[in-house]
Amino acid sequence: RYHKGVGDLELLAQAYQRMQRTLESVWAKRDEGLPLKTPYQALIMASLIERETGADGERRKIAGVFTRRLTKGMRLQTDPAVIYGLGDDYNGDISKADLRRETPYNTYLIEGLPPTPIAMPGRAALEAAVNPAEGKALYFVAKGDGSHKFSETLDEHNAAVRRYILNR
């Protein structure tokens, strides 16, 4: 779709237009009753999903967790948003101090979605954002192999954190 000599502004304009068309398409096919009120909110949600996992089978599960958390008034508590908010101050590890640092992207402190997307989501993440998986899980933790352990209760989640994060 691109040819030699295409300028950066033209390339960005084409990418933006394609994203807008894709977003409009998936928004039109969204599930009923989502806590997302606008296509832009769906784009923000999709960006969080994009950064949380690259595993095809997990995108809708993660979207389900985020959707249930928003519906219940829980904070999203997603590390990629915290990292985005830290910018150049991020050193490769998230500390407890980072989780307490006030930024508009610290989803451990703010209610709801961050103010903007944190990444350029692909179609799969956009579709997951507007068609989340049903379920009861409210938590997930990275297992270290590219997949996640999903939990319904905080006790289950804390046990998974001990297993997959603290005992590495």
PDB file of N, CA, C and O in Angstrom, residues 15-28 30 34-52 63 66 70 76 81 84 105 113-131:
ATOM      1  N   ALA A  15      -2.376   5.818   7.916  1.00  0.00           N
ATOM      2  CA  ALA A  15      -2.522   4.947   9.087  1.00  0.00           C
ATOM      3  C   ALA A  15      -3.682   5.425   9.959  1.00  0.00           C
ATOM      4  O   ALA A  15      -4.489   4.617  10.434  1.00  0.00           O
ATOM      5  N   TYR A  16      -3.799   6.733  10.148  1.00  0.00           N
ATOM      6  CA  TYR A  16      -4.885   7.297  10.948  1.00  0.00           C
ATOM      7  C   TYR A  16      -6.238   7.001  10.307  1.00  0.00           C
ATOM      8  O   TYR A  16      -7.184   6.568  10.982  1.00  0.00           O
ATOM      9  N   GLN A  17      -6.334   7.211   9.004  1.00  0.00           N
ATOM     10  CA  GLN A  17      -7.599   6.962   8.304  1.00  0.00           C
ATOM     11  C   GLN A  17      -7.986   5.486   8.371  1.00  0.00           C
ATOM     12  O   GLN A  17      -9.160   5.150   8.585  1.00  0.00           O
ATOM     13  N   ARG A  18      -7.015   4.614   8.235  1.00  0.00           N
ATOM     14  CA  ARG A  18      -7.302   3.177   8.321  1.00  0.00           C
ATOM     15  C   ARG A  18      -7.762   2.810   9.740  1.00  0.00           C
ATOM     16  O   ARG A  18      -8.694   2.032   9.915  1.00  0.00           O
ATOM     17  N   MET A  19      -7.111   3.376  10.754  1.00  0.00           N
ATOM     18  CA  MET A  19      -7.513   3.107  12.128  1.00  0.00           C
ATOM     19  C   MET A  19      -8.940   3.595  12.354  1.00  0.00           C
ATOM     20  O   MET A  19      -9.743   2.915  12.993  1.00  0.00           O
ATOM     21  N   GLN A  20      -9.266   4.773  11.842  1.00  0.00           N
ATOM     22  CA  GLN A  20     -10.617   5.311  12.020  1.00  0.00           C
ATOM     23  C   GLN A  20     -11.659   4.396  11.366  1.00  0.00           C
ATOM     24  O   GLN A  20     -12.709   4.132  11.959  1.00  0.00           O
ATOM     25  N   ARG A  21     -11.379   3.908  10.173  1.00  0.00           N
ATOM     26  CA  ARG A  21     -12.313   3.004   9.488  1.00  0.00           C
ATOM     27  C   ARG A  21     -12.481   1.704  10.274  1.00  0.00           C
ATOM     28  O   ARG A  21     -13.602   1.208  10.439  1.00  0.00           O
ATOM     29  N   THR A  22     -11.364   1.162  10.761  1.00  0.00           N
ATOM     30  CA  THR A  22     -11.418  -0.078  11.535  1.00  0.00           C
ATOM     31  C   THR A  22     -12.184   0.140  12.825  1.00  0.00           C
ATOM     32  O   THR A  22     -13.032  -0.681  13.200  1.00  0.00           O
ATOM     33  N   LEU A  23     -11.925   1.237  13.509  1.00  0.00           N
ATOM     34  CA  LEU A  23     -12.612   1.546  14.759  1.00  0.00           C
ATOM     35  C   LEU A  23     -14.114   1.699  14.524  1.00  0.00           C
ATOM     36  O   LEU A  23     -14.928   1.159  15.287  1.00  0.00           O
ATOM     37  N   GLU A  24     -14.495   2.408  13.474  1.00  0.00           N
ATOM     38  CA  GLU A  24     -15.923   2.561  13.157  1.00  0.00           C
ATOM     39  C   GLU A  24     -16.571   1.207  12.896  1.00  0.00           C
ATOM     40  O   GLU A  24     -17.693   0.951  13.346  1.00  0.00           O
ATOM     41  N   SER A  25     -15.872   0.351  12.189  1.00  0.00           N
ATOM     42  CA  SER A  25     -16.394  -0.972  11.852  1.00  0.00           C
ATOM     43  C   SER A  25     -16.618  -1.831  13.098  1.00  0.00           C
ATOM     44  O   SER A  25     -17.687  -2.428  13.267  1.00  0.00           O
ATOM     45  N   VAL A  26     -15.627  -1.905  13.981  1.00  0.00           N
ATOM     46  CA  VAL A  26     -15.779  -2.743  15.172  1.00  0.00           C
ATOM     47  C   VAL A  26     -16.772  -2.120  16.159  1.00  0.00           C
ATOM     48  O   VAL A  26     -17.516  -2.839  16.830  1.00  0.00           O
ATOM     49  N   TRP A  27     -16.807  -0.794  16.249  1.00  0.00           N
ATOM     50  CA  TRP A  27     -17.742  -0.119  17.155  1.00  0.00           C
ATOM     51  C   TRP A  27     -19.191  -0.436  16.753  1.00  0.00           C
ATOM     52  O   TRP A  27     -20.048  -0.645  17.611  1.00  0.00           O
ATOM     53  N   ALA A  28     -19.448  -0.500  15.461  1.00  0.00           N
ATOM     54  CA  ALA A  28     -20.796  -0.792  14.974  1.00  0.00           C
ATOM     55  C   ALA A  28     -21.244  -2.203  15.372  1.00  0.00           C
ATOM     56  O   ALA A  28     -22.444  -2.470  15.435  1.00  0.00           O
ATOM     57  N   ARG A  30     -20.356  -3.729  18.316  1.00  0.00           N
ATOM     58  CA  ARG A  30     -20.043  -3.884  19.736  1.00  0.00           C
ATOM     59  C   ARG A  30     -21.169  -4.586  20.487  1.00  0.00           C
ATOM     60  O   ARG A  30     -22.336  -4.522  20.094  1.00  0.00           O
ATOM     61  N   LEU A  34     -21.925  -2.293  27.251  1.00  0.00           N
ATOM     62  CA  LEU A  34     -20.525  -2.042  27.612  1.00  0.00           C
ATOM     63  C   LEU A  34     -20.408  -0.751  28.426  1.00  0.00           C
ATOM     64  O   LEU A  34     -21.177   0.185  28.222  1.00  0.00           O
ATOM     65  N   PRO A  35     -19.401  -0.672  29.300  1.00  0.00           N
ATOM     66  CA  PRO A  35     -19.172   0.578  30.025  1.00  0.00           C
ATOM     67  C   PRO A  35     -18.434   1.613  29.170  1.00  0.00           C
ATOM     68  O   PRO A  35     -18.081   2.673  29.663  1.00  0.00           O
ATOM     69  N   LEU A  36     -18.224   1.309  27.915  1.00  0.00           N
ATOM     70  CA  LEU A  36     -17.564   2.221  26.975  1.00  0.00           C
ATOM     71  C   LEU A  36     -18.639   3.011  26.251  1.00  0.00           C
ATOM     72  O   LEU A  36     -19.546   2.429  25.656  1.00  0.00           O
ATOM     73  N   LYS A  37     -18.537   4.327  26.294  1.00  0.00           N
ATOM     74  CA  LYS A  37     -19.593   5.176  25.737  1.00  0.00           C
ATOM     75  C   LYS A  37     -19.279   5.719  24.349  1.00  0.00           C
ATOM     76  O   LYS A  37     -20.178   6.185  23.656  1.00  0.00           O
ATOM     77  N   THR A  38     -18.010   5.705  23.954  1.00  0.00           N
ATOM     78  CA  THR A  38     -17.624   6.276  22.665  1.00  0.00           C
ATOM     79  C   THR A  38     -16.600   5.377  21.975  1.00  0.00           C
ATOM     80  O   THR A  38     -15.918   4.584  22.636  1.00  0.00           O
ATOM     81  N   PRO A  39     -16.469   5.519  20.666  1.00  0.00           N
ATOM     82  CA  PRO A  39     -15.413   4.773  19.971  1.00  0.00           C
ATOM     83  C   PRO A  39     -14.019   5.113  20.519  1.00  0.00           C
ATOM     84  O   PRO A  39     -13.152   4.242  20.562  1.00  0.00           O
ATOM     85  N   TYR A  40     -13.813   6.364  20.938  1.00  0.00           N
ATOM     86  CA  TYR A  40     -12.504   6.740  21.485  1.00  0.00           C
ATOM     87  C   TYR A  40     -12.206   5.968  22.768  1.00  0.00           C
ATOM     88  O   TYR A  40     -11.069   5.523  22.979  1.00  0.00           O
ATOM     89  N   GLN A  41     -13.204   5.769  23.608  1.00  0.00           N
ATOM     90  CA  GLN A  41     -12.992   4.951  24.805  1.00  0.00           C
ATOM     91  C   GLN A  41     -12.661   3.511  24.417  1.00  0.00           C
ATOM     92  O   GLN A  41     -11.845   2.864  25.071  1.00  0.00           O
ATOM     93  N   ALA A  42     -13.286   3.007  23.366  1.00  0.00           N
ATOM     94  CA  ALA A  42     -12.956   1.661  22.886  1.00  0.00           C
ATOM     95  C   ALA A  42     -11.507   1.609  22.406  1.00  0.00           C
ATOM     96  O   ALA A  42     -10.807   0.613  22.633  1.00  0.00           O
ATOM     97  N   LEU A  43     -11.049   2.664  21.761  1.00  0.00           N
ATOM     98  CA  LEU A  43      -9.659   2.739  21.308  1.00  0.00           C
ATOM     99  C   LEU A  43      -8.705   2.721  22.501  1.00  0.00           C
ATOM    100  O   LEU A  43      -7.685   2.021  22.486  1.00  0.00           O
ATOM    101  N   ILE A  44      -9.030   3.463  23.551  1.00  0.00           N
ATOM    102  CA  ILE A  44      -8.201   3.467  24.761  1.00  0.00           C
ATOM    103  C   ILE A  44      -8.164   2.068  25.369  1.00  0.00           C
ATOM    104  O   ILE A  44      -7.094   1.544  25.703  1.00  0.00           O
ATOM    105  N   MET A  45      -9.340   1.438  25.501  1.00  0.00           N
ATOM    106  CA  MET A  45      -9.405   0.082  26.059  1.00  0.00           C
ATOM    107  C   MET A  45      -8.581  -0.887  25.207  1.00  0.00           C
ATOM    108  O   MET A  45      -7.819  -1.693  25.738  1.00  0.00           O
ATOM    109  N   ALA A  46      -8.718  -0.792  23.901  1.00  0.00           N
ATOM    110  CA  ALA A  46      -7.975  -1.675  23.007  1.00  0.00           C
ATOM    111  C   ALA A  46      -6.469  -1.483  23.163  1.00  0.00           C
ATOM    112  O   ALA A  46      -5.702  -2.453  23.088  1.00  0.00           O
ATOM    113  N   SER A  47      -6.043  -0.258  23.398  1.00  0.00           N
ATOM    114  CA  SER A  47      -4.606  -0.010  23.575  1.00  0.00           C
ATOM    115  C   SER A  47      -4.082  -0.696  24.829  1.00  0.00           C
ATOM    116  O   SER A  47      -2.960  -1.211  24.848  1.00  0.00           O
ATOM    117  N   LEU A  48      -4.904  -0.721  25.889  1.00  0.00           N
ATOM    118  CA  LEU A  48      -4.508  -1.422  27.118  1.00  0.00           C
ATOM    119  C   LEU A  48      -4.407  -2.917  26.859  1.00  0.00           C
ATOM    120  O   LEU A  48      -3.459  -3.581  27.294  1.00  0.00           O
ATOM    121  N   ILE A  49      -5.375  -3.464  26.143  1.00  0.00           N
ATOM    122  CA  ILE A  49      -5.381  -4.882  25.801  1.00  0.00           C
ATOM    123  C   ILE A  49      -4.156  -5.214  24.948  1.00  0.00           C
ATOM    124  O   ILE A  49      -3.488  -6.233  25.168  1.00  0.00           O
ATOM    125  N   GLU A  50      -3.865  -4.357  23.982  1.00  0.00           N
ATOM    126  CA  GLU A  50      -2.714  -4.571  23.085  1.00  0.00           C
ATOM    127  C   GLU A  50      -1.413  -4.697  23.865  1.00  0.00           C
ATOM    128  O   GLU A  50      -0.578  -5.537  23.569  1.00  0.00           O
ATOM    129  N   ARG A  51      -1.252  -3.846  24.877  1.00  0.00           N
ATOM    130  CA  ARG A  51      -0.010  -3.853  25.653  1.00  0.00           C
ATOM    131  C   ARG A  51       0.010  -4.956  26.708  1.00  0.00           C
ATOM    132  O   ARG A  51       1.076  -5.371  27.140  1.00  0.00           O
ATOM    133  N   GLU A  52      -1.154  -5.445  27.123  1.00  0.00           N
ATOM    134  CA  GLU A  52      -1.204  -6.501  28.139  1.00  0.00           C
ATOM    135  C   GLU A  52      -0.835  -7.865  27.575  1.00  0.00           C
ATOM    136  O   GLU A  52      -0.240  -8.671  28.273  1.00  0.00           O
ATOM    137  N   ALA A  63     -10.071  -8.269  28.045  1.00  0.00           N
ATOM    138  CA  ALA A  63     -11.132  -7.281  27.848  1.00  0.00           C
ATOM    139  C   ALA A  63     -12.282  -7.543  28.814  1.00  0.00           C
ATOM    140  O   ALA A  63     -12.866  -6.601  29.368  1.00  0.00           O
ATOM    141  N   PHE A  66     -11.262  -6.265  32.284  1.00  0.00           N
ATOM    142  CA  PHE A  66     -11.334  -4.801  32.329  1.00  0.00           C
ATOM    143  C   PHE A  66     -12.788  -4.312  32.319  1.00  0.00           C
ATOM    144  O   PHE A  66     -13.138  -3.389  33.047  1.00  0.00           O
ATOM    145  N   LEU A  70     -14.526  -2.132  35.292  1.00  0.00           N
ATOM    146  CA  LEU A  70     -15.143  -0.821  35.054  1.00  0.00           C
ATOM    147  C   LEU A  70     -16.606  -0.824  35.505  1.00  0.00           C
ATOM    148  O   LEU A  70     -17.063   0.136  36.132  1.00  0.00           O
ATOM    149  N   LEU A  76      -8.646  -0.180  37.141  1.00  0.00           N
ATOM    150  CA  LEU A  76      -8.136  -1.154  36.172  1.00  0.00           C
ATOM    151  C   LEU A  76      -6.821  -1.788  36.615  1.00  0.00           C
ATOM    152  O   LEU A  76      -6.558  -2.935  36.304  1.00  0.00           O
ATOM    153  N   ALA A  81      -0.225   0.799  31.490  1.00  0.00           N
ATOM    154  CA  ALA A  81      -0.622   2.209  31.579  1.00  0.00           C
ATOM    155  C   ALA A  81       0.275   2.956  32.551  1.00  0.00           C
ATOM    156  O   ALA A  81       0.672   4.106  32.303  1.00  0.00           O
ATOM    157  N   TYR A  84       3.511   3.599  30.792  1.00  0.00           N
ATOM    158  CA  TYR A  84       3.341   4.691  29.835  1.00  0.00           C
ATOM    159  C   TYR A  84       3.405   6.033  30.552  1.00  0.00           C
ATOM    160  O   TYR A  84       4.051   6.972  30.084  1.00  0.00           O
ATOM    161  N   TYR A 105      -2.098   8.441  33.941  1.00  0.00           N
ATOM    162  CA  TYR A 105      -2.134   7.076  33.410  1.00  0.00           C
ATOM    163  C   TYR A 105      -2.001   6.011  34.494  1.00  0.00           C
ATOM    164  O   TYR A 105      -2.025   4.826  34.191  1.00  0.00           O
ATOM    165  N   LEU A 113     -10.787   4.745  32.701  1.00  0.00           N
ATOM    166  CA  LEU A 113      -9.756   4.653  31.669  1.00  0.00           C
ATOM    167  C   LEU A 113      -8.760   5.805  31.767  1.00  0.00           C
ATOM    168  O   LEU A 113      -9.118   6.895  32.220  1.00  0.00           O
ATOM    169  N   PRO A 114      -7.534   5.593  31.309  1.00  0.00           N
ATOM    170  CA  PRO A 114      -6.606   6.721  31.192  1.00  0.00           C
ATOM    171  C   PRO A 114      -7.119   7.692  30.123  1.00  0.00           C
ATOM    172  O   PRO A 114      -8.019   7.355  29.358  1.00  0.00           O
ATOM    173  N   PRO A 115      -6.537   8.884  30.037  1.00  0.00           N
ATOM    174  CA  PRO A 115      -7.080   9.914  29.143  1.00  0.00           C
ATOM    175  C   PRO A 115      -6.873   9.667  27.652  1.00  0.00           C
ATOM    176  O   PRO A 115      -7.624  10.219  26.837  1.00  0.00           O
ATOM    177  N   THR A 116      -5.858   8.890  27.301  1.00  0.00           N
ATOM    178  CA  THR A 116      -5.565   8.640  25.886  1.00  0.00           C
ATOM    179  C   THR A 116      -5.118   7.191  25.719  1.00  0.00           C
ATOM    180  O   THR A 116      -4.767   6.520  26.699  1.00  0.00           O
ATOM    181  N   PRO A 117      -5.071   6.711  24.472  1.00  0.00           N
ATOM    182  CA  PRO A 117      -4.484   5.389  24.242  1.00  0.00           C
ATOM    183  C   PRO A 117      -3.019   5.383  24.653  1.00  0.00           C
ATOM    184  O   PRO A 117      -2.351   6.426  24.650  1.00  0.00           O
ATOM    185  N   ILE A 118      -2.519   4.200  24.995  1.00  0.00           N
ATOM    186  CA  ILE A 118      -1.115   4.056  25.376  1.00  0.00           C
ATOM    187  C   ILE A 118      -0.321   3.332  24.302  1.00  0.00           C
ATOM    188  O   ILE A 118       0.888   3.155  24.438  1.00  0.00           O
ATOM    189  N   ALA A 119      -0.984   2.896  23.235  1.00  0.00           N
ATOM    190  CA  ALA A 119      -0.331   2.163  22.151  1.00  0.00           C
ATOM    191  C   ALA A 119      -1.261   2.187  20.944  1.00  0.00           C
ATOM    192  O   ALA A 119      -2.425   2.572  21.048  1.00  0.00           O
ATOM    193  N   MET A 120      -0.743   1.753  19.816  1.00  0.00           N
ATOM    194  CA  MET A 120      -1.547   1.608  18.599  1.00  0.00           C
ATOM    195  C   MET A 120      -2.080   0.178  18.565  1.00  0.00           C
ATOM    196  O   MET A 120      -1.323  -0.753  18.312  1.00  0.00           O
ATOM    197  N   PRO A 121      -3.365  -0.010  18.865  1.00  0.00           N
ATOM    198  CA  PRO A 121      -3.888  -1.374  18.891  1.00  0.00           C
ATOM    199  C   PRO A 121      -4.169  -1.917  17.497  1.00  0.00           C
ATOM    200  O   PRO A 121      -4.494  -1.164  16.580  1.00  0.00           O
ATOM    201  N   GLY A 122      -4.053  -3.223  17.372  1.00  0.00           N
ATOM    202  CA  GLY A 122      -4.428  -3.906  16.145  1.00  0.00           C
ATOM    203  C   GLY A 122      -5.913  -4.237  16.148  1.00  0.00           C
ATOM    204  O   GLY A 122      -6.617  -4.044  17.146  1.00  0.00           O
ATOM    205  N   ARG A 123      -6.383  -4.757  15.032  1.00  0.00           N
ATOM    206  CA  ARG A 123      -7.795  -5.111  14.890  1.00  0.00           C
ATOM    207  C   ARG A 123      -8.246  -6.088  15.975  1.00  0.00           C
ATOM    208  O   ARG A 123      -9.335  -5.952  16.535  1.00  0.00           O
ATOM    209  N   ALA A 124      -7.423  -7.090  16.298  1.00  0.00           N
ATOM    210  CA  ALA A 124      -7.821  -8.097  17.288  1.00  0.00           C
ATOM    211  C   ALA A 124      -8.083  -7.462  18.657  1.00  0.00           C
ATOM    212  O   ALA A 124      -9.036  -7.826  19.342  1.00  0.00           O
ATOM    213  N   ALA A 125      -7.255  -6.512  19.060  1.00  0.00           N
ATOM    214  CA  ALA A 125      -7.463  -5.828  20.337  1.00  0.00           C
ATOM    215  C   ALA A 125      -8.699  -4.939  20.286  1.00  0.00           C
ATOM    216  O   ALA A 125      -9.448  -4.848  21.258  1.00  0.00           O
ATOM    217  N   LEU A 126      -8.936  -4.282  19.157  1.00  0.00           N
ATOM    218  CA  LEU A 126     -10.137  -3.463  19.001  1.00  0.00           C
ATOM    219  C   LEU A 126     -11.391  -4.323  19.096  1.00  0.00           C
ATOM    220  O   LEU A 126     -12.354  -3.974  19.780  1.00  0.00           O
ATOM    221  N   GLU A 127     -11.375  -5.465  18.419  1.00  0.00           N
ATOM    222  CA  GLU A 127     -12.532  -6.362  18.469  1.00  0.00           C
ATOM    223  C   GLU A 127     -12.745  -6.898  19.876  1.00  0.00           C
ATOM    224  O   GLU A 127     -13.888  -7.003  20.340  1.00  0.00           O
ATOM    225  N   ALA A 128     -11.674  -7.223  20.576  1.00  0.00           N
ATOM    226  CA  ALA A 128     -11.793  -7.719  21.950  1.00  0.00           C
ATOM    227  C   ALA A 128     -12.380  -6.641  22.861  1.00  0.00           C
ATOM    228  O   ALA A 128     -13.217  -6.941  23.720  1.00  0.00           O
ATOM    229  N   ALA A 129     -11.965  -5.406  22.678  1.00  0.00           N
ATOM    230  CA  ALA A 129     -12.438  -4.311  23.534  1.00  0.00           C
ATOM    231  C   ALA A 129     -13.947  -4.148  23.472  1.00  0.00           C
ATOM    232  O   ALA A 129     -14.578  -3.818  24.479  1.00  0.00           O
ATOM    233  N   VAL A 130     -14.541  -4.379  22.307  1.00  0.00           N
ATOM    234  CA  VAL A 130     -15.980  -4.172  22.153  1.00  0.00           C
ATOM    235  C   VAL A 130     -16.776  -5.475  22.192  1.00  0.00           C
ATOM    236  O   VAL A 130     -18.008  -5.449  22.144  1.00  0.00           O
ATOM    237  N   ASN A 131     -16.076  -6.602  22.287  1.00  0.00           N
ATOM    238  CA  ASN A 131     -16.709  -7.921  22.405  1.00  0.00           C
ATOM    239  C   ASN A 131     -15.951  -8.747  23.434  1.00  0.00           C
ATOM    240  O   ASN A 131     -15.365  -9.784  23.117  1.00  0.00           O
TER     241      ASN A 131
END
